Coordinates of C-alpha atoms in Angstrom, one line a residue:
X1451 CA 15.9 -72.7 -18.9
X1452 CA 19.3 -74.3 -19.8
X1453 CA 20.2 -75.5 -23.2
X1454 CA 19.6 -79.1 -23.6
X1455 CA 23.8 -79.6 -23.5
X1456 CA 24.4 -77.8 -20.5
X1457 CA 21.7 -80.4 -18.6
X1458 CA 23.4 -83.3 -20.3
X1459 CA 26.7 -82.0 -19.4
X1460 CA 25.4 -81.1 -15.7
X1461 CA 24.3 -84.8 -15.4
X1462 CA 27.8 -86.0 -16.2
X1463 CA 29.5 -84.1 -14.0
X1464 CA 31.5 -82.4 -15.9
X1465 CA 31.5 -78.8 -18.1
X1466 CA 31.1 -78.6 -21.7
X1467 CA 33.4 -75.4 -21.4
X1468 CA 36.6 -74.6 -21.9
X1469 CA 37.7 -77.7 -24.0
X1470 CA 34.5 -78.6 -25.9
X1471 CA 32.7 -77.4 -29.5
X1472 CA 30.0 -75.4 -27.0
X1473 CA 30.4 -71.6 -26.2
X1474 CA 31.2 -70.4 -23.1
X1475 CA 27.2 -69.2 -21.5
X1476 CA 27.1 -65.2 -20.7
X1477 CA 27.2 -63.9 -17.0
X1478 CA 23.4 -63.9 -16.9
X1479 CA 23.1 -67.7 -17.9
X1480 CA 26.1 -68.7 -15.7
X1481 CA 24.9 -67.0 -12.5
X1482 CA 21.5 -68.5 -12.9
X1483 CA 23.7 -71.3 -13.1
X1484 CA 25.5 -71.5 -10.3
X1485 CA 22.4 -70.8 -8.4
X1486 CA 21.0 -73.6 -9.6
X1487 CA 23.7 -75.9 -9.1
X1488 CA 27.5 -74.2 -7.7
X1489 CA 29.2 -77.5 -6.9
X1490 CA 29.1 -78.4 -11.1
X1491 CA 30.3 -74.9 -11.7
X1492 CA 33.1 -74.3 -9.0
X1493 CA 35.7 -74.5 -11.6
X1494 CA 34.4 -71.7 -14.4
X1495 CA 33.5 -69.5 -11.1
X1496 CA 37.4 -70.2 -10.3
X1497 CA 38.9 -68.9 -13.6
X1498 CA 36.2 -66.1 -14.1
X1499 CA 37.0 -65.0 -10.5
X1500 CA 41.0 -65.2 -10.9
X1501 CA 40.1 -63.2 -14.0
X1502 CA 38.1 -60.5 -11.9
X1503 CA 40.6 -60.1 -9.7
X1504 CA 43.4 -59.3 -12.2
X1505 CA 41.0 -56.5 -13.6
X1506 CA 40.6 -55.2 -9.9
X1507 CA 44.2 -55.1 -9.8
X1508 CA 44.6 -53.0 -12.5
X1509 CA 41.7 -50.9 -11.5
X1510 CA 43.9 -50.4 -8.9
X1511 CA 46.4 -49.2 -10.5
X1512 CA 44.7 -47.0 -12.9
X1513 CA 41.7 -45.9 -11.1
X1514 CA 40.7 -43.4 -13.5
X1515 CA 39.9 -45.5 -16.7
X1516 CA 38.4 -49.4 -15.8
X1517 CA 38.0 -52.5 -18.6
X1518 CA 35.4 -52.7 -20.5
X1519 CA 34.0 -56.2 -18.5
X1520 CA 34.8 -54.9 -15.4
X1521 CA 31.6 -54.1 -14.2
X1522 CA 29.6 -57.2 -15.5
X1523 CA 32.2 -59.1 -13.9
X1524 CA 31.3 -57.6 -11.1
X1525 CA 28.1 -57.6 -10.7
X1526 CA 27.9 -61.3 -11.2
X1527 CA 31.0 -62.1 -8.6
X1528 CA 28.8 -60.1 -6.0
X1529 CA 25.8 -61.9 -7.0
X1530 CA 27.1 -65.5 -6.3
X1531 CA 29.1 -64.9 -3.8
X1532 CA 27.4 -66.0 -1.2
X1533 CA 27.1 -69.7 -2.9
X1534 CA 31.2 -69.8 -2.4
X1535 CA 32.1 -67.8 1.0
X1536 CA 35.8 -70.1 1.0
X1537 CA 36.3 -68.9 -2.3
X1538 CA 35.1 -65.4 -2.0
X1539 CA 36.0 -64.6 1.6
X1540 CA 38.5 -61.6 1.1
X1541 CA 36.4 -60.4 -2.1
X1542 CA 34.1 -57.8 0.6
X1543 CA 37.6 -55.9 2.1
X1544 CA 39.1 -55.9 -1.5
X1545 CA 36.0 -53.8 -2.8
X1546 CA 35.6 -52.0 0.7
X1547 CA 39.2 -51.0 0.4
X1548 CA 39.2 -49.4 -3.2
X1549 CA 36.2 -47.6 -3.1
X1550 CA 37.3 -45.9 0.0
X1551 CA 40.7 -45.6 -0.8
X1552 CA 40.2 -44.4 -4.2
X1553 CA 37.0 -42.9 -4.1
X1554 CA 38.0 -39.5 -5.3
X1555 CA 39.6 -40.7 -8.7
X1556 CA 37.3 -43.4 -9.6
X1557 CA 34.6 -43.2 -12.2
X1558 CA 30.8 -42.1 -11.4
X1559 CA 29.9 -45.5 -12.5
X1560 CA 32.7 -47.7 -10.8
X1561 CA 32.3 -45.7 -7.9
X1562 CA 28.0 -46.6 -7.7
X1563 CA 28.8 -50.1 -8.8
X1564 CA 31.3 -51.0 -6.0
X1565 CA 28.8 -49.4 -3.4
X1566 CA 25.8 -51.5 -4.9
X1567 CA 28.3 -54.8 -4.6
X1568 CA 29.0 -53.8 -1.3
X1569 CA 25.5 -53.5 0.0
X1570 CA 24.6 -56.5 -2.1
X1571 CA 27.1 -58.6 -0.2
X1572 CA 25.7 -57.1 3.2
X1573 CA 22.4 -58.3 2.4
X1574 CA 23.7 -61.9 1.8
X1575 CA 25.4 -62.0 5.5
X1576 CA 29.2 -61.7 4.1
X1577 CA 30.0 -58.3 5.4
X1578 CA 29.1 -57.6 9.2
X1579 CA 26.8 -54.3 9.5
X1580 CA 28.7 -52.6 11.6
X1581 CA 31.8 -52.4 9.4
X1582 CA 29.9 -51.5 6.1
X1583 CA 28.3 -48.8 8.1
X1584 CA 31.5 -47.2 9.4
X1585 CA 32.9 -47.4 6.3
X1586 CA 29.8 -45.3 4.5
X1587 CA 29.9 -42.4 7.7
X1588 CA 33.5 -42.5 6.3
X1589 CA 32.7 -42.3 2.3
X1590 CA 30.5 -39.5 3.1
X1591 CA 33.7 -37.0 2.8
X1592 CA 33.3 -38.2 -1.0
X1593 CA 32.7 -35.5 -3.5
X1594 CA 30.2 -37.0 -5.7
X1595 CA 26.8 -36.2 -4.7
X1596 CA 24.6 -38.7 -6.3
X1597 CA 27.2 -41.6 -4.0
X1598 CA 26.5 -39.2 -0.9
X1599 CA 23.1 -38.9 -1.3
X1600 CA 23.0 -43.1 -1.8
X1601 CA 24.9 -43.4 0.9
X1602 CA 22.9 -41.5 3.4
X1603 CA 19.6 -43.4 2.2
X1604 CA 21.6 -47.0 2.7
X1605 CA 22.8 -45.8 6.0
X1606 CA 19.5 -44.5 7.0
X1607 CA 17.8 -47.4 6.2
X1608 CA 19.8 -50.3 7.2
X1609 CA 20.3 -48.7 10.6
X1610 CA 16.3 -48.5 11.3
X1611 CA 16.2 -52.3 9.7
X1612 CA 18.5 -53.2 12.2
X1613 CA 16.8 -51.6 15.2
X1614 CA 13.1 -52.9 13.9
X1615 CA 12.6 -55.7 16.2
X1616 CA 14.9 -55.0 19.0
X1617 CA 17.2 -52.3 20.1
X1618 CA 20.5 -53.6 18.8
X1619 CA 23.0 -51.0 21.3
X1620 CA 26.4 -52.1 20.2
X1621 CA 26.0 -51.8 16.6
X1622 CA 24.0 -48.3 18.0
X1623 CA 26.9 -47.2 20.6
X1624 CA 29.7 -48.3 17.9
X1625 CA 28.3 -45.9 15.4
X1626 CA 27.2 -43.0 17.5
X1627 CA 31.3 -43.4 18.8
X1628 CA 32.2 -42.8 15.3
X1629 CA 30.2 -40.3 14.7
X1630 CA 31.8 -37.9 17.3
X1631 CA 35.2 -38.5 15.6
X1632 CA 33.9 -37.6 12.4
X1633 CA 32.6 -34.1 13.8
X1634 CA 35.7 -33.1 14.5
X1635 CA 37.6 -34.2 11.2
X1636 CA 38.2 -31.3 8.8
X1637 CA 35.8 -32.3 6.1
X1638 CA 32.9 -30.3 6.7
X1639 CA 31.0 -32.2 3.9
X1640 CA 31.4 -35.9 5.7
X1641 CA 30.8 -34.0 8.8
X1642 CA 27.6 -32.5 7.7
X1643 CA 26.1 -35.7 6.2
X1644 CA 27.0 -37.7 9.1
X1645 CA 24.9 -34.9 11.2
X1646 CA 21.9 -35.2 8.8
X1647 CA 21.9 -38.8 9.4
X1648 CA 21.8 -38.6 13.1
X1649 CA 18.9 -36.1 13.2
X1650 CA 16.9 -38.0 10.3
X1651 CA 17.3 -41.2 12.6
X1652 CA 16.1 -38.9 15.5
X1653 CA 13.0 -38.2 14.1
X1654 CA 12.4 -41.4 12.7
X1655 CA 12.6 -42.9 16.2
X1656 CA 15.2 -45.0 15.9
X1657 CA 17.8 -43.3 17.6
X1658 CA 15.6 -41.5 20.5
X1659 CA 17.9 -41.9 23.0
X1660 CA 20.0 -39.2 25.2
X1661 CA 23.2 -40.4 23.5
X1662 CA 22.2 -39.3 20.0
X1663 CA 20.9 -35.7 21.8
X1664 CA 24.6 -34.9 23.7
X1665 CA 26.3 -36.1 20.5
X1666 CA 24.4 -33.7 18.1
X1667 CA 24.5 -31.4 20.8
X1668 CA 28.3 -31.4 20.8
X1669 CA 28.5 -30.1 17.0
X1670 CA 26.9 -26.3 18.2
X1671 CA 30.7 -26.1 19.0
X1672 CA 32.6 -27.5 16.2
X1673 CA 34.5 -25.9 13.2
X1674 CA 32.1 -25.7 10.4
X1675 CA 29.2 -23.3 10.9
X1676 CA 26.7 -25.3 9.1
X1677 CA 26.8 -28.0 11.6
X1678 CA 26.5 -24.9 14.5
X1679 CA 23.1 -24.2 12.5
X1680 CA 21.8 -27.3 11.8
X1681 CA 22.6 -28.9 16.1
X1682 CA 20.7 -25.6 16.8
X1683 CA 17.9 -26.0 14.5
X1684 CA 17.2 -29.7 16.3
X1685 CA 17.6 -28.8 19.9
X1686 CA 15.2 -25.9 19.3
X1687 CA 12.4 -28.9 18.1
X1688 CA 12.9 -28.4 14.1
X1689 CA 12.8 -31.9 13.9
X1690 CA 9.7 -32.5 15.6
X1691 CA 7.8 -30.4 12.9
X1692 CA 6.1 -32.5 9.8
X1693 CA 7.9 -32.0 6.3
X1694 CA 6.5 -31.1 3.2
X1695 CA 4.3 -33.9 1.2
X1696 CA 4.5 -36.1 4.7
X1697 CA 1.7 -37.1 6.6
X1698 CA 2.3 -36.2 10.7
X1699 CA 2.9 -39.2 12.8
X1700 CA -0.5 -38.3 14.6
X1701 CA -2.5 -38.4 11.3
X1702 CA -1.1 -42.0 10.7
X1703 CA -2.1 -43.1 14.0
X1704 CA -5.7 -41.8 13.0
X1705 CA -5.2 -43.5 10.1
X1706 CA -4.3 -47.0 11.2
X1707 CA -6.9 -47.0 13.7
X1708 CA -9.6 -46.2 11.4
X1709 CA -8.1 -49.3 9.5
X1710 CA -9.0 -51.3 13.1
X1711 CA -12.5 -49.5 13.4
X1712 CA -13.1 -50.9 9.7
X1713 CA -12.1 -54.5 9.7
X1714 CA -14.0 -54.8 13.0
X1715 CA -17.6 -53.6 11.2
X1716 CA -16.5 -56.0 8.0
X1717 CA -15.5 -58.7 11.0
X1718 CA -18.6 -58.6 13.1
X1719 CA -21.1 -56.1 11.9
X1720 CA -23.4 -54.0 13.8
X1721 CA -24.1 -56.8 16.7
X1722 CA -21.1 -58.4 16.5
X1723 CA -21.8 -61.7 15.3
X1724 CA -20.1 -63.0 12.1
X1725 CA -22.3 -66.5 11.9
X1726 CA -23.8 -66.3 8.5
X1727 CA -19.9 -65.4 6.7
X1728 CA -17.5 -68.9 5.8
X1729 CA -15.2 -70.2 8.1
X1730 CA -12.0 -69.1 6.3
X1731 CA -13.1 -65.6 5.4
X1732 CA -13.8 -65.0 9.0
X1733 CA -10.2 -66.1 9.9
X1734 CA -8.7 -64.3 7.6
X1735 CA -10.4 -61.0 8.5
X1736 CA -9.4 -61.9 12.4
X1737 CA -5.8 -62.2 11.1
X1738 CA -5.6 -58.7 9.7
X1739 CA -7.4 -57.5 12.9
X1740 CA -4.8 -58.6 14.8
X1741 CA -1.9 -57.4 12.7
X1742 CA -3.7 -53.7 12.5
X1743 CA -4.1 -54.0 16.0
X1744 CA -0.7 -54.9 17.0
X1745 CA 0.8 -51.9 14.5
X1746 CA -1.2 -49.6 16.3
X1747 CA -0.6 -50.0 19.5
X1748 CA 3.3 -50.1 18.5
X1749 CA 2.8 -46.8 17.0
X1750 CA 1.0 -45.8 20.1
X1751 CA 4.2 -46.7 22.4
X1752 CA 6.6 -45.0 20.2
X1753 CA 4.4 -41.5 20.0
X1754 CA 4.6 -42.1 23.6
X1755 CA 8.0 -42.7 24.1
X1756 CA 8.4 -39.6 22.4
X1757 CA 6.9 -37.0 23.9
X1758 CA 9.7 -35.5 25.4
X1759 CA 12.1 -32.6 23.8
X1760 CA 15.7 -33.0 22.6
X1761 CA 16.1 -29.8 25.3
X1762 CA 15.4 -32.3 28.3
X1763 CA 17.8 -35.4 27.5
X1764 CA 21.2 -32.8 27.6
X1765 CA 23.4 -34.2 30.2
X1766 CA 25.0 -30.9 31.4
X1767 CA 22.6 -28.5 30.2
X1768 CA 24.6 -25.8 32.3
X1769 CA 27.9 -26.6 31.0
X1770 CA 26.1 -26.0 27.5
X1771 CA 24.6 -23.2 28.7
X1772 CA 27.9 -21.6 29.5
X1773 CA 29.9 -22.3 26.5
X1774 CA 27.3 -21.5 24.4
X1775 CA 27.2 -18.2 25.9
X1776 CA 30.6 -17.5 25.8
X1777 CA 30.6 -18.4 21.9
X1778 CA 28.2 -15.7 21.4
X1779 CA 29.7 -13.0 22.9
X1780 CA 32.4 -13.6 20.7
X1781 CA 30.5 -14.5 18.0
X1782 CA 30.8 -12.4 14.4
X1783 CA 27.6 -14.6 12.7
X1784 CA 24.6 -13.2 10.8
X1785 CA 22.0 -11.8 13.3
X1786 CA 19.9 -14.7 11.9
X1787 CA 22.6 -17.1 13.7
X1788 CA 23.2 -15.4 17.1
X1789 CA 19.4 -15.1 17.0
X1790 CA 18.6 -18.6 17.2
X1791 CA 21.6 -18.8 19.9
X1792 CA 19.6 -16.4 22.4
X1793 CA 16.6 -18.4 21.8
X1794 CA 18.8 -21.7 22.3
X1795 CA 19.7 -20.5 25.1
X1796 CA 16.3 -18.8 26.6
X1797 CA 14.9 -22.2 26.3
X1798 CA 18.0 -23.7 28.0
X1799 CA 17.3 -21.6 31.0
X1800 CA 13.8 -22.0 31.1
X1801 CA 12.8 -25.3 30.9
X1802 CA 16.0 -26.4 33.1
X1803 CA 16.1 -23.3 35.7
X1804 CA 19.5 -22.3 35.1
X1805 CA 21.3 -19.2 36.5
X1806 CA 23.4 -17.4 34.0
X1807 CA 23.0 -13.6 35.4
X1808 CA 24.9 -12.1 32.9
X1809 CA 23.0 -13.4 29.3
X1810 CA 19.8 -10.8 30.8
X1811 CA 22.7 -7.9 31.2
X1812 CA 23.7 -9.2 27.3
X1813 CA 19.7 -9.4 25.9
X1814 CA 19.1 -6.0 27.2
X1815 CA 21.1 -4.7 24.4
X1816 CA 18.6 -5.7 22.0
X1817 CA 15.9 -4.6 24.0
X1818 CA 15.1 -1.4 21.6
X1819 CA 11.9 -0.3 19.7
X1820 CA 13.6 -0.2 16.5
X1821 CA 15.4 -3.5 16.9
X1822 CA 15.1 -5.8 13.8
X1823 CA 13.1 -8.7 15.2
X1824 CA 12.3 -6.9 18.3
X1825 CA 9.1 -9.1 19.4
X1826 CA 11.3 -12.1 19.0
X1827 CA 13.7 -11.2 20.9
X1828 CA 11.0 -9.6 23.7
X1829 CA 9.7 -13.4 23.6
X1830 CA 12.7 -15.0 24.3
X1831 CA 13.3 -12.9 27.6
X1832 CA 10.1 -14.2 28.7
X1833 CA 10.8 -17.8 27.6
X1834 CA 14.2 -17.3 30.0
X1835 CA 12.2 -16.3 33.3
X1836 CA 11.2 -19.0 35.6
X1837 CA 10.7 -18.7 39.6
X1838 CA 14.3 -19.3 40.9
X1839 CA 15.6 -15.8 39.4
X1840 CA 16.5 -13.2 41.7
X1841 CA 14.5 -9.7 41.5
X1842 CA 17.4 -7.7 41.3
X1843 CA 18.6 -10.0 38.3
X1844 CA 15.2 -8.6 36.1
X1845 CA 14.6 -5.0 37.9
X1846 CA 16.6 -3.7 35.6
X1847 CA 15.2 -5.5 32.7
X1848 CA 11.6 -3.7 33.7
X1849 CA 12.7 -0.9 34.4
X1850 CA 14.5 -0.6 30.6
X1851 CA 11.3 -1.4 29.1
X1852 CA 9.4 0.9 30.9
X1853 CA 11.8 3.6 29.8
X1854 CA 12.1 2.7 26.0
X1855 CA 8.9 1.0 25.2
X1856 CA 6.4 2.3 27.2
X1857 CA 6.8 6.1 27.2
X1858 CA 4.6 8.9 26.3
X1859 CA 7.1 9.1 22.5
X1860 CA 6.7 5.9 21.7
X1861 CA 4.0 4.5 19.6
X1862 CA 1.0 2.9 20.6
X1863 CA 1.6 -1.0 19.1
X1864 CA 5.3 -0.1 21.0
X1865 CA 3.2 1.2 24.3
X1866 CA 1.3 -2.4 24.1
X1867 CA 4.3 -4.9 23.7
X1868 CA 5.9 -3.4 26.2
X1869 CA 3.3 -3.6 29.0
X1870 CA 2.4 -7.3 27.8
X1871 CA 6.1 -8.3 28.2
X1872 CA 6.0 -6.7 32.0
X1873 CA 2.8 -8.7 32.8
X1874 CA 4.6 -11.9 31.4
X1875 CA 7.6 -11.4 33.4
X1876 CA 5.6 -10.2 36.5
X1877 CA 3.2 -13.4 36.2
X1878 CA 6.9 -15.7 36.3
X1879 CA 8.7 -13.8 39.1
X1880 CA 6.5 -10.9 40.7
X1881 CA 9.1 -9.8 43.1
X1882 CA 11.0 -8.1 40.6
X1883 CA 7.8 -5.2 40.0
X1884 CA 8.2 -2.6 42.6
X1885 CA 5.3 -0.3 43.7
X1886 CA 6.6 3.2 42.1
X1887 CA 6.9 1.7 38.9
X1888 CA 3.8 -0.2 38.6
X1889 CA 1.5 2.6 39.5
X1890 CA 3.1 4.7 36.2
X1891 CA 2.6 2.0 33.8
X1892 CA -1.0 1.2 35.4
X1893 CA -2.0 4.7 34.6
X1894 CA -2.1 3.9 31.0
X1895 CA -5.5 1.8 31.7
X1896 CA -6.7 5.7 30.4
X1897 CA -4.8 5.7 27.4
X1898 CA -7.3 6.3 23.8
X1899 CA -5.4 3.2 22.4
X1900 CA -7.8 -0.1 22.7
X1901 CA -4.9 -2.1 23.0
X1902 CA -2.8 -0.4 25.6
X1903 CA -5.9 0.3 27.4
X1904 CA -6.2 -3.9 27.4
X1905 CA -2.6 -4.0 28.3
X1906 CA -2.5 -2.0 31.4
X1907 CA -5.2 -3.5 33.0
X1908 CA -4.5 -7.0 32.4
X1909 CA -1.1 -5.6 34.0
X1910 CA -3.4 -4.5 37.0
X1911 CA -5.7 -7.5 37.3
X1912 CA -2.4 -10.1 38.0
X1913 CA -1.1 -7.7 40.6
X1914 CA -4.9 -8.0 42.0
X1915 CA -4.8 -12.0 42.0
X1916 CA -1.1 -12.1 43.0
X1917 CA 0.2 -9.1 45.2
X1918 CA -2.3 -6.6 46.0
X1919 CA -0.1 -5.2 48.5
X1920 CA 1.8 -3.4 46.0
X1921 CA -1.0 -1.3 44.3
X1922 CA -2.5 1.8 45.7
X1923 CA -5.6 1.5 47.8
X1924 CA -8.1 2.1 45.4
X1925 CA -6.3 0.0 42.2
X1926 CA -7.2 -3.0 44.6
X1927 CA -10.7 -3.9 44.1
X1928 CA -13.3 -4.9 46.6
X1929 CA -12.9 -8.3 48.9
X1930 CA -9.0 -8.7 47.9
X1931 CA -7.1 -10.4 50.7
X1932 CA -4.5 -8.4 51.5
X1933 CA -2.3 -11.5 52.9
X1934 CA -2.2 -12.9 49.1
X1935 CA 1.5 -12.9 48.5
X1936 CA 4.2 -14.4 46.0
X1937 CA 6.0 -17.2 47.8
X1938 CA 10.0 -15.7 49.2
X1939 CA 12.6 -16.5 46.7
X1940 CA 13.8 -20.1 47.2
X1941 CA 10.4 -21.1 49.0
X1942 CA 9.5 -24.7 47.7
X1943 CA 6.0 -26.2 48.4
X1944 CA 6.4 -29.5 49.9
X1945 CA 3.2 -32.6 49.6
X1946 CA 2.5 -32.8 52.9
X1947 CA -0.3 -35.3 51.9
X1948 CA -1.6 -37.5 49.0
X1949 CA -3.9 -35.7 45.9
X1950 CA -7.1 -37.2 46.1
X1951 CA -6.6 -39.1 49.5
X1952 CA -9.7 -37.1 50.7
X1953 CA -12.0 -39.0 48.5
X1954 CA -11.3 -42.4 49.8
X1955 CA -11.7 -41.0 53.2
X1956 CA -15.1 -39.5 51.9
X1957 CA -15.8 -42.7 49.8
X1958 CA -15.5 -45.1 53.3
X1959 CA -17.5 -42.3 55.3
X1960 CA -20.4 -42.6 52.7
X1961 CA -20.1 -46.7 52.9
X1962 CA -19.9 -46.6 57.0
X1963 CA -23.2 -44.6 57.0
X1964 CA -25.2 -47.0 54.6
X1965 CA -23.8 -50.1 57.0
X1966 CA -21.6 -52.0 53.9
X1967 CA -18.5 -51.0 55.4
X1968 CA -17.5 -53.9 58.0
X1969 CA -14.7 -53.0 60.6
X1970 CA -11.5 -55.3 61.5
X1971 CA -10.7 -56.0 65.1
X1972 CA -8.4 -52.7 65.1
X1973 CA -11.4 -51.1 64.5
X1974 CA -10.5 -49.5 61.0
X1975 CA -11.9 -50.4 57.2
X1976 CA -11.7 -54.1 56.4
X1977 CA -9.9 -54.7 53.0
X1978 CA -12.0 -54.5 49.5
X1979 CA -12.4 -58.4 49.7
X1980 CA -13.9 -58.9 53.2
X1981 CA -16.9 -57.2 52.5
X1982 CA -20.0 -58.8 53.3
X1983 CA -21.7 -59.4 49.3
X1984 CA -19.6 -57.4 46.9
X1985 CA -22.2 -54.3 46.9
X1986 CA -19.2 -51.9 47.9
X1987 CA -18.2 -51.9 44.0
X1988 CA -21.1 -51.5 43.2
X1989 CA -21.7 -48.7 45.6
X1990 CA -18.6 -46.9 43.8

């Protein structure tokens, strides 16, 4: 509460300071003030402001030491700013200028002060979003990791505020734009933040869109090779995975509607009647159904939206395919790195039925029992396979792990992964078995092992179901049709019909025969509303 002057002078219009016997209030007093009352103030905000912006000057000039008043001066010009926008209207680009100018030779504390003005200013509406938000993907490059770290939870957070009620796609575009440029800038630290931001925004759902995919794909080929590993990690589905001490997104949907199933038994009870409770308390409880309600089904449309992979939104997943081949041939990272590459690419060729003939020629160098990481690697050849490969593009492939794995020297666990692969590949494209071959590693159906024995006739049961043909006459079992064959390579299976037509045709037969069915003057099925007394829905 003022002092009993300061409401005296207020009521006459005029200030007891400078010029009077009264002090001159604190910062705290005179912003609560001017909040209170800035036209009978705009003359001490003048001279306290002309006296801020001197300091700035010299802060300016000598960034590495600042006044002792600078920072309370500060703080209270940001805070009632917004009560003068004439006055203060260049105050935001001022600030926004020497933090990013000067970041590097400013104080710790100057340097978390001007970003705190800055956002403080933001949240008042003098600053637009978009240009605060460049200008922290730019500040990331700063070597002070307490003002990174801030920066990347503002950034975070004001980007999904922005985004919570409806999808605002400049401000979105704008910054995914200026996020390519800063991939390729030198400053792998600004570089990698800005990354992290992008995939944290990713999984939060805010930017689920095939924009943010292609432009976090595009860092697997830039400079620094932190940013290869971390645009790898989230196209192989890191992202998707909970972290540590957070709940899942599907436990929260649990949650929340368990929250529904609650209020509704406090709301109605057991019969559903809520006759005996007040008026108001009823209401209130109908309120927070509906709320509960509505987050739940907005969680339920997101999880949806979701439920496709990073892998599938790549525009050119081929032209990715190719160059990230090519950087692994020439690639002199850990095996750890080029590890995750294969599998990048595996997937790549999988899930989008690529042709890149000569990555098997280059994964059938690591195809070796002693390989490091061998059933890794054994996996991701299997991952690759899908029914558009050519047979002579994986004969040799079988026929290498018929010669290294399973073999007579080898051991037994060695014997049983190698089989199992086989079967894999042979259950994608069975063309690529031939008969010679498959009778040898069918013969180890009498091998002492349990789990080779298992192998080699789970080997022989597919070629039962799928090509008979190619096993010896009495490998086939009885009643096997001998006409069960693969479809030829290229062979697509066209609809000829609709799935589940047959049980309207059925449905209308069943209807005809109990006389509810009546008959137009074509003579076919009348529509669902010219039936005679509405017992067809009931029928059904």
């Amino acid at each position: 509460r003022p002092p009993l002057k300061c409401v005296r002078a207020r009521a006459g219009s005029f200030c007891p300071w400078p010029g009077s016997m009264a002090a001159a209030p604190s910062l705290a007093t005179l912003q609560n003030l001017v909040r209170r009352d800035p036209d009978g103030y705009t003359e001490e905000v003048g001279r306290r402001l002309r006296h801020f912006q001197s300091l700035l000057a010299l802060v300016e000039q000598q960034p590495g030491s600042s006044p002792a008043d600078f920072l309370p001066l500060l703080s209270f010009v940001s805070h009632i700013a917004a009560c003068f926008p004439s006055l203060m209207a260049d105050l935001p680009e001022g600030l926004g200028r020497l933090l990013e100018e000067r970041h590097d030779v400013l104080e710790p504390a100057v340097r978390r002060a001007l970003l705190q003005a800055l956002v403080l200013l933001r949240n008042r509406g003098m600053v637009p979003p978009l240009a605060l938000l460049q200008r922290c993907f730019r500040l990331f490059r700063c070597r002070d990791k307490t003002l990174r770290a801030r920066l990347y939870a503002y950034v975070v957070t004001d980007i999904k505020t922005a985004n919570r009620k409806a999808r605002d796609q400049p401000l979105n575009r704008a910054l995914q734009n200026h996020v390519i440029h800063i991939l390729q800038e030198p400053s792998s630290v600004g570089a990698k933040y800005a990354l992290r931001a992008m995939i944290e925004l990713y999984r939060r759902q805010v930017w689920r869109d095939a924009k943010t995919v292609n432009v976090i794909a595009s860092a697997l080929f830039c400079p620094h090779p932190k940013l290869r590993i971390a645009a790898l990690h989230f196209l192989l589905g890191a992202h998707d995975a909970p972290r540590d001490g957070e709940d899942s997104e599907e436990e929260e949907l649990q949650e929340a509607r368990g929250a529904v199933s609650k209020l509704r038994e406090q709301l109605g009870g057991k019969d559903g009647s809520h006759e005996s409770r007040p008026g108001r308390c009823v209401n209130k409880k109908k309120r927070k159904l509906q709320r509960a309600m509505r987050s739940t089904k907005s969680r339920g449309k997101a999880e949806a939206a979701a439920s496709f992979a990073a892998l599938h939104l790549l525009h050119d997943p081929f032209t990715l395919a190719e160059k990230l081949f090519a950087e692994l041939r020439r690639s002199s990272e850990r095996f750890e790195v080029r590890l995750l590459m294969i599998n990048l690419l595996s997937r790549l060729v999988g899930a989008h039925r690529l042709q890149l003939p000569n990555f098997f020629p280059y994964l059938q160098r690591y195809l070796q029992p002693h390989q490091r990481d061998i059933t890794m690697l054994l996996a991701y050849l299997v991952q690759a396979c899908h029914e558009l490969l050519t047979a002579e593009m994986l004969s040799p492939l079988l026929l290498h792990l018929a010669n290294h794995f399973v073999t007579d020297k080898s051991r037994p666990e060695m014997v049983a992964i190698g089989l199992n692969t086989t079967r894999e590949v042979c259950a994608r494209v069975p063309l690529a078995m031939d008969a010679t071959l498959l009778a040898d590693l069918i013969e180890y159906r009498k091998d002492r092992d349990k789990a080779v024995v298992a192998a080699a006739r789970s080997l022989l049961q597919l070629f039962r179901d799928r090509m008979p043909a190619l096993l010896h006459k009495k490998y086939r079992g009885k009643g096997c049709d001998l006409g069960e064959k693969p479809d030829a390579y290229g062979a697509l299976q066209v609809a000829t019909g609709v799935e589940g037509a047959e049980l309207l045709s059925a449905r209308e037969a069943r209807l005809a025969a109990a006389g509810k069915l009546r008959r137009d003057e074509d003579g076919g099925p009348a529509g669902e509303g010219d039936t005679d007394d509405g017992s067809e829905e009931e029928e059904a």
